[in-house]
Backbone as JSON, one array per atom type, in Angstrom:
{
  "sequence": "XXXXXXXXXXXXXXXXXXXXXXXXXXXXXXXXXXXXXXXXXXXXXXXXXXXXXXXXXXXXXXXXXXXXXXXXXXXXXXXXXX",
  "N": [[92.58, 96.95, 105.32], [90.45, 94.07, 106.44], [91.99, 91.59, 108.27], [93.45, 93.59, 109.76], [92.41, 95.86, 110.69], [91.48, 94.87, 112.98], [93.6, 95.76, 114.88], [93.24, 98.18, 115.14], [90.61, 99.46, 116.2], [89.97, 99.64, 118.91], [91.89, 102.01, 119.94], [92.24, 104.73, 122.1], [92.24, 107.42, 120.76], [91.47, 106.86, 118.32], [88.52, 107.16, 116.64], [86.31, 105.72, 114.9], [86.92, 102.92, 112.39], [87.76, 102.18, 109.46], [87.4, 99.44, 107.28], [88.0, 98.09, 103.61], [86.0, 96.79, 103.36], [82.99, 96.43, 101.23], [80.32, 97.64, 102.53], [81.77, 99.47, 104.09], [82.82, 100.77, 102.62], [81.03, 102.61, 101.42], [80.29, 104.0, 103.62], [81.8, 105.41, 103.99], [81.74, 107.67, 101.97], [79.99, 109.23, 103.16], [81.43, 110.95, 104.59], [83.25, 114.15, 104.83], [86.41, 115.25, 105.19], [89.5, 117.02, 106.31], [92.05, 116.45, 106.12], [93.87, 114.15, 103.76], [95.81, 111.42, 104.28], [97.64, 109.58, 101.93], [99.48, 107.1, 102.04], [100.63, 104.96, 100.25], [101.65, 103.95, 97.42], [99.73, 102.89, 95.29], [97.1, 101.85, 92.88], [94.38, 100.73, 94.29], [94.45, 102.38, 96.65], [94.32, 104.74, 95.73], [92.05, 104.6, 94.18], [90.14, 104.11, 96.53], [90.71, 107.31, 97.91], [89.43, 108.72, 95.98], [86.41, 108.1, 97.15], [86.36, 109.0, 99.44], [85.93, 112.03, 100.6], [87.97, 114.46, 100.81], [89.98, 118.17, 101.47], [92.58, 118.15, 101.23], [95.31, 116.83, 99.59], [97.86, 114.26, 101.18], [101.08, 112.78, 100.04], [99.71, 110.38, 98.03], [98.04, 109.77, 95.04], [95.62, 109.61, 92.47], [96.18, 110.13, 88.91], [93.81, 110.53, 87.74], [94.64, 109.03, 84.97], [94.73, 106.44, 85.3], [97.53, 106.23, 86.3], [99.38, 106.11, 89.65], [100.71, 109.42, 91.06], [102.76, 111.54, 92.77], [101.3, 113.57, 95.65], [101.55, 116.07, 96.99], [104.49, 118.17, 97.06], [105.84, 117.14, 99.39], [106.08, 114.13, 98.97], [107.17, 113.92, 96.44], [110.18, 113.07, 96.48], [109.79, 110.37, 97.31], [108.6, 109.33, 95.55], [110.27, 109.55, 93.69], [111.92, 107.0, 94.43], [110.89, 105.02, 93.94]],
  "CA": [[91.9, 95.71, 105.0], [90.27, 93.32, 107.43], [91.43, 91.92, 109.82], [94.29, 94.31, 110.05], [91.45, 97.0, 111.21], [90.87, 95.13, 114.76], [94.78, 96.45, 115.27], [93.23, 100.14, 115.59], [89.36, 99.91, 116.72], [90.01, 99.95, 120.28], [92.47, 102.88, 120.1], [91.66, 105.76, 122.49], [92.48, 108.23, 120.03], [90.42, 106.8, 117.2], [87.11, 107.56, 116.57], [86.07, 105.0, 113.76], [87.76, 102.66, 111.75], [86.27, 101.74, 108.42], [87.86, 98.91, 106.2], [88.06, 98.22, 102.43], [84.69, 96.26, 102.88], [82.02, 97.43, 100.23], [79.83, 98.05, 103.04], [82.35, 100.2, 104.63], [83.51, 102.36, 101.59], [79.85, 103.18, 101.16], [79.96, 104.88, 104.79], [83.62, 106.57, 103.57], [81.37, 108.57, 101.0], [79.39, 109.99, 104.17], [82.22, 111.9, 105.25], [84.04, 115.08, 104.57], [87.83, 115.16, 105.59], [90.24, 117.71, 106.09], [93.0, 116.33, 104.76], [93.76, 112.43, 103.69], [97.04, 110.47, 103.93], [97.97, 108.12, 101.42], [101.32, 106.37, 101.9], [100.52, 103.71, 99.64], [101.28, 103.99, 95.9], [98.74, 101.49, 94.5], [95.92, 101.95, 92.36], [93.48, 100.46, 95.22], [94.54, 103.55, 97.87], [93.95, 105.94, 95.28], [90.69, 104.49, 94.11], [89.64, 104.74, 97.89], [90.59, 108.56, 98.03], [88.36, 109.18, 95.3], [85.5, 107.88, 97.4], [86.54, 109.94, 100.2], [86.14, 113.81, 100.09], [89.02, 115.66, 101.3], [90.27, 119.0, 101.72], [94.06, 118.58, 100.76], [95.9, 115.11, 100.08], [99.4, 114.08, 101.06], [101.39, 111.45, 99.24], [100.0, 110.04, 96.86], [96.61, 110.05, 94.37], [95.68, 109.03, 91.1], [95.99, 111.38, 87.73], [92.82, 109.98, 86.88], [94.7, 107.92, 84.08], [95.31, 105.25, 86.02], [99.18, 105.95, 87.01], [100.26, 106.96, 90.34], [101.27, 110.46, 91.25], [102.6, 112.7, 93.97], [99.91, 114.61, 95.81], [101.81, 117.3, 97.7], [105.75, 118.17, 96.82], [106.92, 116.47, 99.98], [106.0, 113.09, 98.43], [107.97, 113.43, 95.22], [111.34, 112.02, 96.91], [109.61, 109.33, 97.8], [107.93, 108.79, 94.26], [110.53, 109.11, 92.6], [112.55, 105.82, 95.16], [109.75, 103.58, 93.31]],
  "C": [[91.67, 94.91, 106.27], [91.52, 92.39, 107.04], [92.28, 92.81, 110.19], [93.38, 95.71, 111.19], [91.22, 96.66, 112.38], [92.2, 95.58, 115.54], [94.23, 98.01, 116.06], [91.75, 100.35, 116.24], [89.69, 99.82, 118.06], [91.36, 101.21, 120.93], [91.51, 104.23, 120.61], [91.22, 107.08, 121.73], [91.49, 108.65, 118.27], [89.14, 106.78, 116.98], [86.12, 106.08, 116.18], [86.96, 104.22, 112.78], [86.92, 101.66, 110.69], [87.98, 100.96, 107.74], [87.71, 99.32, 104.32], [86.51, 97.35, 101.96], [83.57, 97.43, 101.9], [81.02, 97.99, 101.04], [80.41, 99.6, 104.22], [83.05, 101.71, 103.64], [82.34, 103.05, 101.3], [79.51, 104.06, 102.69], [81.02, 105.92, 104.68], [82.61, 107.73, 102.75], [80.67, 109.5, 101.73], [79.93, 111.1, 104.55], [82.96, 113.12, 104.67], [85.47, 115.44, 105.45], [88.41, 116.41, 105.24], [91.29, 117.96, 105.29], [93.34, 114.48, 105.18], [95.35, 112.03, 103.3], [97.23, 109.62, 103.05], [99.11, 107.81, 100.99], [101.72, 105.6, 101.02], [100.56, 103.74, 98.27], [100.92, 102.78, 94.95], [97.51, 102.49, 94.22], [94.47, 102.15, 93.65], [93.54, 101.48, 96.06], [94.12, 104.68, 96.69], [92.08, 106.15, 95.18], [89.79, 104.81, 95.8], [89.73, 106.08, 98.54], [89.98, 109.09, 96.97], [87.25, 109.07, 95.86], [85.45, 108.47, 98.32], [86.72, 111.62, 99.58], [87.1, 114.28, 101.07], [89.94, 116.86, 100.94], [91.44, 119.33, 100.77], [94.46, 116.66, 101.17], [97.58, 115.39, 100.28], [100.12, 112.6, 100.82], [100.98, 111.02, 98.51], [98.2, 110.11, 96.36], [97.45, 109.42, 93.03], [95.67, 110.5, 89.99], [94.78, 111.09, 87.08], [92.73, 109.21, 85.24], [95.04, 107.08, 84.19], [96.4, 105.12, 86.05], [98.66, 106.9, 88.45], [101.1, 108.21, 90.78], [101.6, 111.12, 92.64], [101.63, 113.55, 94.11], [100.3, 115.94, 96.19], [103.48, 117.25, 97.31], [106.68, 117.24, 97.6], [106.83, 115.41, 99.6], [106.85, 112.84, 97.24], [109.44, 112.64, 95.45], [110.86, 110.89, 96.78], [108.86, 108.65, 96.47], [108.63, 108.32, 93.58], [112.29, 107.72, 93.43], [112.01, 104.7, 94.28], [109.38, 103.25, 93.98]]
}
């Protein structure tokens, strides 16, 4: 989320850094990803890896009934902390 995002745009390493702006999730749909992190078990991070295409997720996604799930096994510890 802005402004947290001017933390990482001047990182050597980073390419691009797209917010949660609506103008910015509409450039997320551009892309094809390898594989997508999401640390974050909230609704809102999932909904934003739906709009992203990737490969293989780790941590966390939606079941498409609006709960929260582990994406990859190593995440379930950490699912099931709350």
């Amino acid at each position: 989320d802005k402004p947290a995002d001017r933390i990482l745009k001047d990182h050597p390493l980073i390419q691009r850094v797209l917010s949660t702006s609506h103008e910015d999730l509409l450039v997320l749909r551009s892309f094809q990803f390898d594989v997508a992190m999401v640390i974050d078990k909230s609704l809102k991070a999932a909904g934003i890896l739906e709009i992203a295409k990737a490969d293989r997720v780790l941590g966390f996604k939606s079941n498409g009934q609006g709960a929260i799930v582990p994406a990859n096994t190593e995440a379930e510890e950490l699912y099931e902390l709350g």
